[in-house]
Tab-separated table of C-alpha atoms and ligand atoms in Angstrom:
chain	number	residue	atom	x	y	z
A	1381	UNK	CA	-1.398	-29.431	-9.189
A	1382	UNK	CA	-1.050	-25.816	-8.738
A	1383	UNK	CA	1.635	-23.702	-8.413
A	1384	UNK	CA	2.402	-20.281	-6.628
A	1385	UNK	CA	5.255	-18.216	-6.790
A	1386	UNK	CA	5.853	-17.066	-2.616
A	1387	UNK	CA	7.816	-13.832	-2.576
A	1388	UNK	CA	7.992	-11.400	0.367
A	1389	UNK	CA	9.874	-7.836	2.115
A	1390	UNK	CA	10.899	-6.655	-1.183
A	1391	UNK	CA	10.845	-3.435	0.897
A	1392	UNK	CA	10.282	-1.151	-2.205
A	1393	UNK	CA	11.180	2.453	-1.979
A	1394	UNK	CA	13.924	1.883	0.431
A	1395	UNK	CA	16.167	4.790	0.798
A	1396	UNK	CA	19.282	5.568	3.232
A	1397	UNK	CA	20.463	9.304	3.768
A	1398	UNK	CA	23.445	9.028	6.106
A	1399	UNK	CA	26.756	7.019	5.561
A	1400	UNK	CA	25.994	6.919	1.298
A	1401	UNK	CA	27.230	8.729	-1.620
A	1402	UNK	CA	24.840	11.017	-2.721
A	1403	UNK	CA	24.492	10.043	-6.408
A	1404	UNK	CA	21.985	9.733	-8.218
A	1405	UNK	CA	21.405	7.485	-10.904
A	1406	UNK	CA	19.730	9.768	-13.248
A	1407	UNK	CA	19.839	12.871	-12.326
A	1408	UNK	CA	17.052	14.085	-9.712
A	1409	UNK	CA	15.254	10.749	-10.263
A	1410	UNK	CA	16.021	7.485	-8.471
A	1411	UNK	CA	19.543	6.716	-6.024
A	1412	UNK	CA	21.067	3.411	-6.663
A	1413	UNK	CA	20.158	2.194	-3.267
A	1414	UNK	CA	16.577	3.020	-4.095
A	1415	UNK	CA	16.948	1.639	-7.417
A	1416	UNK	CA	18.145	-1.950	-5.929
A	1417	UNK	CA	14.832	-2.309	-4.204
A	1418	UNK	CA	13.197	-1.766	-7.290
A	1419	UNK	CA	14.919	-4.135	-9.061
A	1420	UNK	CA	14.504	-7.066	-6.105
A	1421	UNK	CA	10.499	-7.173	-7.170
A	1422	UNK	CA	11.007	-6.911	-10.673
A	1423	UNK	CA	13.148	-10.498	-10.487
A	1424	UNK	CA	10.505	-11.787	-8.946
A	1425	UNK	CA	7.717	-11.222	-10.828
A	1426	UNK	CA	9.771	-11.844	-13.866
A	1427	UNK	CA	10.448	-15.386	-12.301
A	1428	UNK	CA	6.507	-15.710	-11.512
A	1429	UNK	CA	6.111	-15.500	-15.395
A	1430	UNK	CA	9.240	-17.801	-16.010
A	1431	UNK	CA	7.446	-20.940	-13.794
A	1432	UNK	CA	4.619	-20.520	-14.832
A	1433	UNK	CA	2.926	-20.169	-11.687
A	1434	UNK	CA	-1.075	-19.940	-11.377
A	1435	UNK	CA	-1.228	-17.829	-8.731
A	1436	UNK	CA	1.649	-15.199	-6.992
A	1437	UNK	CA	1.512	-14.730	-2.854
A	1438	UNK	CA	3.657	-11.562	-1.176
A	1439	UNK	CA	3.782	-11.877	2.754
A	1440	UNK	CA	3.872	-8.392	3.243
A	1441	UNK	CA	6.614	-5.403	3.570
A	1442	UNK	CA	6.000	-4.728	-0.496
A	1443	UNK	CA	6.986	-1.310	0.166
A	1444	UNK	CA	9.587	0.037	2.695
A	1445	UNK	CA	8.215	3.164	4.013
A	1446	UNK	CA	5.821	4.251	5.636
A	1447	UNK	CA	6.963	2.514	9.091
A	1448	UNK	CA	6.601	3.222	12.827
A	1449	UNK	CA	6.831	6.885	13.740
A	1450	UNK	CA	8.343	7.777	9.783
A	1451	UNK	CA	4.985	8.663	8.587
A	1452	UNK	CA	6.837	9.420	4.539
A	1453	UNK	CA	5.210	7.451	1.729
A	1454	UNK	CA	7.174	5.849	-1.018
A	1455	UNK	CA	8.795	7.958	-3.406
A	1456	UNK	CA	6.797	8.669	-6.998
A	1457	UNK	CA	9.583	6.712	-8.870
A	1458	UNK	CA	9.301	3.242	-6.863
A	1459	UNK	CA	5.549	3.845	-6.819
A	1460	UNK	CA	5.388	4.090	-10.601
A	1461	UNK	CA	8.228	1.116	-10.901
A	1462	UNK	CA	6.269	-1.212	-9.094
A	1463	UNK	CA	2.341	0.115	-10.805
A	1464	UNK	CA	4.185	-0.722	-14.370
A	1465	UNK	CA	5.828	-3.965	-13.074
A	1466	UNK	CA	2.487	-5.200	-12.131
A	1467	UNK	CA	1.130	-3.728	-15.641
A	1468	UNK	CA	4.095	-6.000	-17.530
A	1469	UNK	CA	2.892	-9.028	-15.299
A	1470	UNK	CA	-0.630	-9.337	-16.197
A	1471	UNK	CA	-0.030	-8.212	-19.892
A	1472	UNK	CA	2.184	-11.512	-20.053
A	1473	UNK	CA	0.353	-13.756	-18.017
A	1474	UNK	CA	-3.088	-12.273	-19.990
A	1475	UNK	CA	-4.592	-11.601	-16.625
A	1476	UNK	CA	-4.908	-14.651	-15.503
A	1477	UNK	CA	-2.416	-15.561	-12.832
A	1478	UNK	CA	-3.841	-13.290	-9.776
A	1479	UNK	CA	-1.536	-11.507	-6.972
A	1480	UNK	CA	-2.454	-11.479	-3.300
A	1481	UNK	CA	-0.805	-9.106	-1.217
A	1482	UNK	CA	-0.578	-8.853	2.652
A	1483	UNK	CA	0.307	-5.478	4.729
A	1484	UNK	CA	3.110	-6.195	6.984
A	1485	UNK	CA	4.784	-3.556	9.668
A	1486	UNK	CA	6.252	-1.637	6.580
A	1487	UNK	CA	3.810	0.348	4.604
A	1488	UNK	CA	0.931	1.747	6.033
A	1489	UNK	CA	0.420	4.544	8.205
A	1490	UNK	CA	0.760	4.335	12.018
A	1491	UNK	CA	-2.490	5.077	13.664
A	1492	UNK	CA	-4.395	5.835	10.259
A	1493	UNK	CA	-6.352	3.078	8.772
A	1494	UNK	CA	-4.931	3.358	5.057
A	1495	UNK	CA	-1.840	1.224	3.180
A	1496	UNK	CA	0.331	1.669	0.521
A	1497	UNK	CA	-0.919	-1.724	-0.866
A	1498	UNK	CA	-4.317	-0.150	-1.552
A	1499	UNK	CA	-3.748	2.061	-4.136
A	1500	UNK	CA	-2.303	-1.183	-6.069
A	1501	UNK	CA	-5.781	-2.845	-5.533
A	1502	UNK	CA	-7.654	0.290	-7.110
A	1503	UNK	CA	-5.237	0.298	-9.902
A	1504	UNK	CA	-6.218	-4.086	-10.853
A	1505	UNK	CA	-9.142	-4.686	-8.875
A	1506	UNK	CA	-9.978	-7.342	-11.152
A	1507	UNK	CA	-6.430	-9.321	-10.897
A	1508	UNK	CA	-5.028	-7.813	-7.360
A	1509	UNK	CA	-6.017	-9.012	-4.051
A	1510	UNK	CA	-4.830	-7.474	-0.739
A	1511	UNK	CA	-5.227	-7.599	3.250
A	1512	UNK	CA	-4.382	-4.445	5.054
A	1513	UNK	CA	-3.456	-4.208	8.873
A	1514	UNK	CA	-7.252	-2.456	9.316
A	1515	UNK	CA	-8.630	-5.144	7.667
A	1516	UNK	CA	-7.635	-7.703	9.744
A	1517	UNK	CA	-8.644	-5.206	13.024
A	1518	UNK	CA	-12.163	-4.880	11.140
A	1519	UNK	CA	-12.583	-8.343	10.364
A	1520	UNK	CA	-11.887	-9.309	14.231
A	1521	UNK	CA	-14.325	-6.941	15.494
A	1522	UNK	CA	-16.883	-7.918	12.853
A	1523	UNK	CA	-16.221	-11.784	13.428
A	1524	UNK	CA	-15.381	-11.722	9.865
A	1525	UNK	CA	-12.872	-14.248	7.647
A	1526	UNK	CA	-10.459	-12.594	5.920
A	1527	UNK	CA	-10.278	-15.293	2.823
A	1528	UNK	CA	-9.901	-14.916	-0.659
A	1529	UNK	CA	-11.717	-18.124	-2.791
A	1530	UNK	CA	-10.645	-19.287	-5.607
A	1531	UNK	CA	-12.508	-22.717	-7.661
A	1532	UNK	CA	-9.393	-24.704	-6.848
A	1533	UNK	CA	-7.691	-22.764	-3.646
A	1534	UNK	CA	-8.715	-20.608	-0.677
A	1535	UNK	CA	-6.399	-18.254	0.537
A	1536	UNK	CA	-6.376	-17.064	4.767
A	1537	UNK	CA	-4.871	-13.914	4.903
A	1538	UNK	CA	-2.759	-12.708	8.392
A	1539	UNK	CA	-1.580	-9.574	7.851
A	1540	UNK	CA	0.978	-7.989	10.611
A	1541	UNK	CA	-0.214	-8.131	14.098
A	1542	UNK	CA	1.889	-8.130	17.351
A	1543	UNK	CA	-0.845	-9.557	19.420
A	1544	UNK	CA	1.246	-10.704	21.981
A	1545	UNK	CA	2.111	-7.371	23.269
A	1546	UNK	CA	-1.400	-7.808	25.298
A	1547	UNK	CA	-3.233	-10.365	26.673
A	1548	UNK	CA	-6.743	-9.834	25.881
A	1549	UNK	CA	-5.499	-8.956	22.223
A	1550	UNK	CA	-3.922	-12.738	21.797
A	1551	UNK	CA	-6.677	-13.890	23.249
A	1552	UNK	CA	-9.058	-12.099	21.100
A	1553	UNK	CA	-7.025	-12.779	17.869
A	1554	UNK	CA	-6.562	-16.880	19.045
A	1555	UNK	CA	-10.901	-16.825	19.299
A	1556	UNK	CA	-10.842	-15.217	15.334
A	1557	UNK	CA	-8.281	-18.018	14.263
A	1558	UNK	CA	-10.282	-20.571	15.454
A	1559	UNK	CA	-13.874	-19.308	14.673
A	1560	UNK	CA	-13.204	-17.962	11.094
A	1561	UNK	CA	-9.668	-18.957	9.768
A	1562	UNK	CA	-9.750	-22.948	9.752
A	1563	UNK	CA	-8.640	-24.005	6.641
A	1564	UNK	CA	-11.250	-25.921	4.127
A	1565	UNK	CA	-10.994	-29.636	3.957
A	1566	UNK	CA	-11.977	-29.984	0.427
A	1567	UNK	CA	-10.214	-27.200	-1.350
A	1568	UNK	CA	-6.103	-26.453	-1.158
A	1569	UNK	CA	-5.921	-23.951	1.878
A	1570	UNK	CA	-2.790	-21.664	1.984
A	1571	UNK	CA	-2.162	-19.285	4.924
A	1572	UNK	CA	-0.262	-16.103	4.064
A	1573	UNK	CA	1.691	-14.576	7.252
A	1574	UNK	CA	3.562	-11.685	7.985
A	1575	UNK	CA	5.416	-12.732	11.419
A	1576	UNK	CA	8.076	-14.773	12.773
A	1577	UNK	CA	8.272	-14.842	16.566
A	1578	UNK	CA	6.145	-17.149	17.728
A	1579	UNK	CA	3.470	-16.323	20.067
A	1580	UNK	CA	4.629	-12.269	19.720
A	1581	UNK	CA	3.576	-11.987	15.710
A	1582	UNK	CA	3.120	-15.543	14.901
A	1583	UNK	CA	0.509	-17.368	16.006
A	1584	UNK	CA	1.364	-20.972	16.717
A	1585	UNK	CA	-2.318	-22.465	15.500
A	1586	UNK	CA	-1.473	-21.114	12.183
A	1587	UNK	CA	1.406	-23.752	11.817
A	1588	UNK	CA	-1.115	-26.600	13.687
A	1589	UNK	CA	-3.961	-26.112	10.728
A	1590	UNK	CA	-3.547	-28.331	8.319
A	1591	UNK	CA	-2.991	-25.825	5.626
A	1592	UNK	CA	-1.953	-27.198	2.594
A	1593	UNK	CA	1.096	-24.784	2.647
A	1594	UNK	CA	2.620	-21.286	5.185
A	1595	UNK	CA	3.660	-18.528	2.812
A	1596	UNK	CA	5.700	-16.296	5.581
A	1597	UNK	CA	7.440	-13.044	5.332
A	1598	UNK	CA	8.973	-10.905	7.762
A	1599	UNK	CA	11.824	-13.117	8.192
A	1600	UNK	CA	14.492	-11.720	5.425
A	1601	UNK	CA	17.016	-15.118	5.769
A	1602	UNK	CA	15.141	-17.739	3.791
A	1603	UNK	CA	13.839	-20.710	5.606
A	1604	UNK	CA	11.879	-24.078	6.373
A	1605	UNK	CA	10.039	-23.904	9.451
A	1606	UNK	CA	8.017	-26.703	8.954
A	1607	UNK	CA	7.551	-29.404	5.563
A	1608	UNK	CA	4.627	-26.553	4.201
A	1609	UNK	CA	5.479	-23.660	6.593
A	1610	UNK	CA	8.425	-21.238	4.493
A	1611	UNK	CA	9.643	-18.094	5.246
A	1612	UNK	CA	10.404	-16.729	1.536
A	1613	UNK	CA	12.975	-14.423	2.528
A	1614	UNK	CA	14.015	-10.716	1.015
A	1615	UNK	CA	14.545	-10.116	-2.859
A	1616	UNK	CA	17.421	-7.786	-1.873
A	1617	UNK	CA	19.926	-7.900	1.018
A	1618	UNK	CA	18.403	-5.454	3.862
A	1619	UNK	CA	20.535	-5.401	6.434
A	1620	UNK	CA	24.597	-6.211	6.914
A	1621	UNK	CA	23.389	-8.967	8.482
A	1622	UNK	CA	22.304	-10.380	5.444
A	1623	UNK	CA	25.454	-9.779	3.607
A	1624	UNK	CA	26.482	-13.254	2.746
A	1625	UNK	CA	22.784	-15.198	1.969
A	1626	UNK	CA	21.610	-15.408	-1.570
A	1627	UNK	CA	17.980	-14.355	-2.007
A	1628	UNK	CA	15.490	-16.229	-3.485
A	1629	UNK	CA	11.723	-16.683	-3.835
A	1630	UNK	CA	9.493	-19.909	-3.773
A	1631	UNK	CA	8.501	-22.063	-6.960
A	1632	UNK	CA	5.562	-24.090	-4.929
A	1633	UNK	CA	4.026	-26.641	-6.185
A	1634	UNK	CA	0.414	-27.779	-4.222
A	1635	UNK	CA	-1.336	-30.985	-4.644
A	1636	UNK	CA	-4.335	-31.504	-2.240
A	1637	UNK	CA	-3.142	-34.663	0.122
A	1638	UNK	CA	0.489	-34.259	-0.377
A	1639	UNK	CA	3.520	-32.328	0.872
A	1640	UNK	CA	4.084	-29.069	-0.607
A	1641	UNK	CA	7.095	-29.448	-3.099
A	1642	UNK	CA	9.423	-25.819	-2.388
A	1643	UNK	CA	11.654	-25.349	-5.194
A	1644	UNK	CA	14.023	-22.111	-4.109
A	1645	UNK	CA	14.749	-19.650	-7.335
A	1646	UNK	CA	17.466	-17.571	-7.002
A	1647	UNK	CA	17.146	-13.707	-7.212
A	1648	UNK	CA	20.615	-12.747	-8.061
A	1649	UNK	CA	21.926	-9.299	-6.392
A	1650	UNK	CA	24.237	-6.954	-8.547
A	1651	UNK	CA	25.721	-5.514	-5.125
A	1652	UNK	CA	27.996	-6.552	-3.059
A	1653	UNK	CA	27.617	-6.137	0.895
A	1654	UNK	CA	30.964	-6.163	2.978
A	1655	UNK	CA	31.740	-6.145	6.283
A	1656	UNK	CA	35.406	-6.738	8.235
A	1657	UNK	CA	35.980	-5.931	11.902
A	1658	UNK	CA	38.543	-4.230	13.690
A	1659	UNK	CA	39.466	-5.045	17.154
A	1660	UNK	CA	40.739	-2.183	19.206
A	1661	UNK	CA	43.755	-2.595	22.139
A	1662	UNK	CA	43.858	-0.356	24.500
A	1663	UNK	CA	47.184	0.359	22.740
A	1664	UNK	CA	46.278	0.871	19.535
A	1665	UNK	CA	47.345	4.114	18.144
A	1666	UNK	CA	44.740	6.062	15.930
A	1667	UNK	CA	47.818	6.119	13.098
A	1668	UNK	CA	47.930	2.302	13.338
A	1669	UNK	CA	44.061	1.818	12.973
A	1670	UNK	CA	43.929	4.586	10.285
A	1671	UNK	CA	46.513	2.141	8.224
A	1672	UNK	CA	44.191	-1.301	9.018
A	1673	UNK	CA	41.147	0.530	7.693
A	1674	UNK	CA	43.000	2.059	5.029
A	1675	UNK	CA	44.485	-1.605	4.078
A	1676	UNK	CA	41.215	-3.184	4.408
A	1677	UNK	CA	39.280	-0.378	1.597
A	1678	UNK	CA	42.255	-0.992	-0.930
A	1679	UNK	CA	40.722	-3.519	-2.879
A	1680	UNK	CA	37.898	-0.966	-3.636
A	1681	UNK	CA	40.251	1.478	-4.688
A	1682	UNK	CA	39.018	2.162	-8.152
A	1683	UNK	CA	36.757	4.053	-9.895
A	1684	UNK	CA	32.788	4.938	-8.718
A	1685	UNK	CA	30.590	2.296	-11.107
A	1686	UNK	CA	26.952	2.601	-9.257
A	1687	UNK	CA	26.245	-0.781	-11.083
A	1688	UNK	CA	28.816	-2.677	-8.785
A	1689	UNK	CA	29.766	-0.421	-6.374
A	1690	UNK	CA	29.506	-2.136	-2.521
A	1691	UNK	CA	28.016	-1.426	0.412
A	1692	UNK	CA	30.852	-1.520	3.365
A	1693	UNK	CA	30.415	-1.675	6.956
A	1694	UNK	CA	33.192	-1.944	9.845
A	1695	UNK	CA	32.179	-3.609	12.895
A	1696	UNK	CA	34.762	-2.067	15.606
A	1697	UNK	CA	35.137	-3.575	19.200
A	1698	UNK	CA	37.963	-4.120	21.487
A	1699	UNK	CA	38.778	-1.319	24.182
A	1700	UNK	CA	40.059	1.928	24.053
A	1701	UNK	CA	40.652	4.941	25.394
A	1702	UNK	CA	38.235	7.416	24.826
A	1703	UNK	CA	40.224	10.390	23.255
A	1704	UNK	CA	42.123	8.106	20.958
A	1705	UNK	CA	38.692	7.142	19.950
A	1706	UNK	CA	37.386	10.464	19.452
A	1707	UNK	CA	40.481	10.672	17.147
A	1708	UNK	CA	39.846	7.342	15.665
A	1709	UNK	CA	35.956	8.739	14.892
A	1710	UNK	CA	37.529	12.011	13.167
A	1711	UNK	CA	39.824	9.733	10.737
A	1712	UNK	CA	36.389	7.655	9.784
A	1713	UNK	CA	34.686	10.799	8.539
A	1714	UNK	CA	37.633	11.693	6.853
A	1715	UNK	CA	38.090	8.758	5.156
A	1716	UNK	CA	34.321	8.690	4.640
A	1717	UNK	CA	34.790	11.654	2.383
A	1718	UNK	CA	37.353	10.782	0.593
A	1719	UNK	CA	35.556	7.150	-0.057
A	1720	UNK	CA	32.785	9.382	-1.764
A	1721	UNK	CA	35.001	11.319	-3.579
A	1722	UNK	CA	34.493	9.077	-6.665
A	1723	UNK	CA	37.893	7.002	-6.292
A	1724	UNK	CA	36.783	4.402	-4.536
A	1725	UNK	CA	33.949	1.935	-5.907
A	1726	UNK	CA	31.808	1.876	-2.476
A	1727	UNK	CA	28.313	3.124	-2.347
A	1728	UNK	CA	27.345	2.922	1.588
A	1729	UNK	CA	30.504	3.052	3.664
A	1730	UNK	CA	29.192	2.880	7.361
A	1731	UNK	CA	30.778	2.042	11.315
A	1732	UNK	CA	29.186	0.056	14.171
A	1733	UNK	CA	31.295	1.203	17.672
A	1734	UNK	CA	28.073	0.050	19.458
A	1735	UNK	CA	30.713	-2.868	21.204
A	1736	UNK	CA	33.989	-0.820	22.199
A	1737	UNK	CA	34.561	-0.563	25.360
A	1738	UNK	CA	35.682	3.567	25.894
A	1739	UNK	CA	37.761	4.605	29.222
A	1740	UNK	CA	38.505	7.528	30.023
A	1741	UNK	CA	42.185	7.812	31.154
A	1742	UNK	CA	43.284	6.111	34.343
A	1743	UNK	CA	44.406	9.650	35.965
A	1744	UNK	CA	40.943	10.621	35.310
A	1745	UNK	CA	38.511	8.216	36.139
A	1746	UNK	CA	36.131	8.616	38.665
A	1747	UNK	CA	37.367	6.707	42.503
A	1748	UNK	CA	40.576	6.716	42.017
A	1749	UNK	CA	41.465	7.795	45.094
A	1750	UNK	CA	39.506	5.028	46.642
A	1751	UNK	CA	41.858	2.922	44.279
A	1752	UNK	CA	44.625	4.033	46.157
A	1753	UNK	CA	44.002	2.604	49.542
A	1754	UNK	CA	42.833	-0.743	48.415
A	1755	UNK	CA	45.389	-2.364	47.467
A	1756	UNK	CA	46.552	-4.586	50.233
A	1757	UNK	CA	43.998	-5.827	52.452
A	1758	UNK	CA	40.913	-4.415	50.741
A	1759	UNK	CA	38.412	-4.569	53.700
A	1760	UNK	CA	41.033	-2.746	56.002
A	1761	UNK	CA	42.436	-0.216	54.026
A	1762	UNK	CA	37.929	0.835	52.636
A	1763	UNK	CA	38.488	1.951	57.161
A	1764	UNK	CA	41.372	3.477	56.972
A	1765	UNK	CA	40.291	5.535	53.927
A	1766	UNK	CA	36.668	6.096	55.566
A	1767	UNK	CA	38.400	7.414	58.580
A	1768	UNK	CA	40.489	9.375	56.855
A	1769	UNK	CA	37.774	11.782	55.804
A	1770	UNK	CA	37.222	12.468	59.054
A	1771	UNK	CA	33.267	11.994	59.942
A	1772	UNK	CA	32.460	13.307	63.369
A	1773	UNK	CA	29.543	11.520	63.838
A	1774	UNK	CA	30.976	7.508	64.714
A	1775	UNK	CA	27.752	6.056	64.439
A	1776	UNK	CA	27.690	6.977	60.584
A	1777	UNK	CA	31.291	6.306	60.159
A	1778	UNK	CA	30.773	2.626	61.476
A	1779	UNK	CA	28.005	2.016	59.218
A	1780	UNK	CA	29.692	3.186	56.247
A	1781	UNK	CA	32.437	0.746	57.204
A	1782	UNK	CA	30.699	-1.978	57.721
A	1783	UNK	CA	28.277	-1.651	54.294
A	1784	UNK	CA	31.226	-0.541	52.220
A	1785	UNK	CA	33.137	-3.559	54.058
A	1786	UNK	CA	30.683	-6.058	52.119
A	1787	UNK	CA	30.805	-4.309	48.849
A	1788	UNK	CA	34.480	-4.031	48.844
A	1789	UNK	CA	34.906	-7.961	49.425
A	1790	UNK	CA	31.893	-8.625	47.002
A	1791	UNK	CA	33.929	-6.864	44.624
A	1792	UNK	CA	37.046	-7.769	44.990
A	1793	UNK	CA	35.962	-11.404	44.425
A	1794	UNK	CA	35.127	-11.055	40.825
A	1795	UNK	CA	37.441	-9.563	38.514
A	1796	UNK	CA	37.935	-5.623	38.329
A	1797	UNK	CA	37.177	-4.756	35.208
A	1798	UNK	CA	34.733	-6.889	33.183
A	1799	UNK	CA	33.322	-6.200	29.609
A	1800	UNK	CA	29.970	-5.936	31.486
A	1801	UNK	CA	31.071	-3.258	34.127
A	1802	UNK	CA	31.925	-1.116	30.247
A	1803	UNK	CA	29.082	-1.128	28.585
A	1804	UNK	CA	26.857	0.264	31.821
A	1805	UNK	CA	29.586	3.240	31.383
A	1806	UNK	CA	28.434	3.660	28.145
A	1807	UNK	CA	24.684	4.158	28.926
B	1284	MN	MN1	8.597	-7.132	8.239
């Protein structure tokens, strides 16, 4: 049997500017936001030694930054943290449990063939095995495999690739599966993936091979895709929208001609992410949704503790109108300061409006003269108003009538004012 411990998007490095407090855990040297990140990969590899695992797997997103158009490399601290982590890892395991590391879309430099994962290869070339995202380019073009062999094991790397974006590039990418990444009969075969979306990052023949087991990333909510297909999830919550899973990475135990047996080990966060949501009326006075934000932050009224402060987001939907919400928006910043004033134990304390619907007030909303006229037979009062403005030329004034005619009863069908009909206002 052999067993691998399948980690992934520890997303090391990670760092927020707006909507947290600015404190720093030691002075000038690492934020506590930064520092959680850090502390994600360290659990794992400290778990890796724990099992006793013969070999560790990371699908990808090791570090957070560099990514898309933010061309800034990780910080000095998180690179050091993770170099010495590593260090700690094969002093215990006497260098012989090996680490193989994928690139996925976090990490390495947009249009520049280099990776943050390389400079972790130079540092253990002996122990430390990666695939980059130019690898994988180089190794199609070449008609190359991109496989690491082992005695027991052989190891198909996928870094990131969005092939589906273009045709001839899925095609071209399918034709390299097929002709150089078939997994060995005799040995264990394990495929390690950065992707999720089938048929966009994932390709769909990966999880047809009869590879002995899937180590995916990219995904950051753990999961079973298939019996030997995983998704190992993130060692630290990412997103709000992972505010209520427990992370975890994968205790996997391989024996050739049998199902992979997953055994999830818990990673276990020392931060708390909340979110509540406020719905707005269009009644609702900025002093009564001051008070229902204000109620909902009491229990986080106490003193700043960076070890277990939480991370707070408000989701706010519901309708309003728009300069009660521009008064609404001026109480959040106010409270925002006060929240990082040191009174209140909350680290991140951010607001999603991206659902309220924002009118502007009935006496000034655009047609509202129109509004006036159509009231009791629609169709007949759009002529009246039409003539009322008077068009000299009656050809015009008919076929405004007529075409404004079919809009008016098209409209009046549905309902006036749907949710839909707000957000276009909004774009
Ligand atoms: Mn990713």
């Amino acid at each position: 049997m052999v067993k691998i411990l399948h980690f992934s998007d520890s997303h090391v490095s990670h760092r927020r500017f707006r909507d947290v407090k600015d404190d720093w855990k030691t002075q000038n040297r690492v934020s506590w936001l930064e520092e959680d990140y850090c502390i994600g990969f360290q659990r794992a590899l400290e778990v890796a030694v724990e099992v006793k695992c013969d070999y560790v797997v990371h699908s990808g997103d090791l570090f957070d930054i560099p990514v898309g158009r933010n061309l800034s490399g990780p910080t000095e601290y998180s690179r050091t943290f993770v170099i010495r982590e590593l260090k700690k890892f094969f002093e215990k395991t006497a260098n012989k449990v090996p680490i193989i590391i994928i690139d996925g879309n976090h990490g390495s430099y947009l249009t520049r063939n280099y990776s943050t994962i390389e400079f972790l290869q130079a540092a253990f070339p002996n122990y430390l095995f990666i695939s980059t995202n130019y690898q994988l380019k180089k190794a199609m073009v070449d008609k190359k495999s991109l496989v690491i062999e082992f005695k027991d094991i052989n190891f198909y790397l996928f870094p990131y690739f969005k092939f589906g974006r273009l045709p001839h590039l899925a095609q071209a990418y399918e034709n390299w599966i097929r002709n150089h990444q078939q997994p060995d009969s005799d040995k264990l075969s394990v495929a390690v993936v950065h992707g999720m979306q089938r048929g966009m990052d994932l390709h769909e023949l990966i999880l047809q091979y009869p590879y002995d087991y899937v180590a995916l990333g990219h995904d950051h909510k753990q999961r079973k895709v298939k019996k030997n297909a995983w998704q190992a999830g993130s060692t630290e919550k990412y997103t709000f929208a992972e505010r209520d899973q427990e992370n975890s990475v994968l205790e996997v135990q391989l024996t050739k001609g049998e199902d992979p047996i997953i055994l999830p080990k818990s990673i276990v966060s020392k931060r708390k992410m909340v979110q509540f949501q406020i719905t707005l009326q269009s009644d609702t006075t900025p002093t009564a949704f001051e008070e229902t934000v204000r109620e909902k932050l009491k229990v986080h009224k106490k003193k700043f503790n960076g070890e277990s402060a939480s991370r707070v987001k408000i989701k706010i939907d519901g309708t309003i109108i728009l300069s009660n919400w521009w008064a609404m928006e001026d109480i959040l910043v106010d409270i925002q300061k006060e929240v990082f004033a040191d009174d209140y134990n909350i680290l991140e304390f951010r607001w999603d409006d991206g659902e309220v619907v924002k009118r502007a007030p009935i006496s000034q909303q655009k047609g509202v003269k129109v509004f006036e006229y159509l009231i009791e037979d629609p169709v007949k009062d759009f002529e009246k108003y039409i003539r009322s403005l008077g068009i000299d030329d009656e050809k015009q004034a008919k076929q405004m009538i007529e075409l404004g005619s079919e809009i008016v009863s098209e409209v009046f069908t549905i309902e006036p004012q749907t949710k839909e009909e707000g957000k276009e206002e909004e774009a």
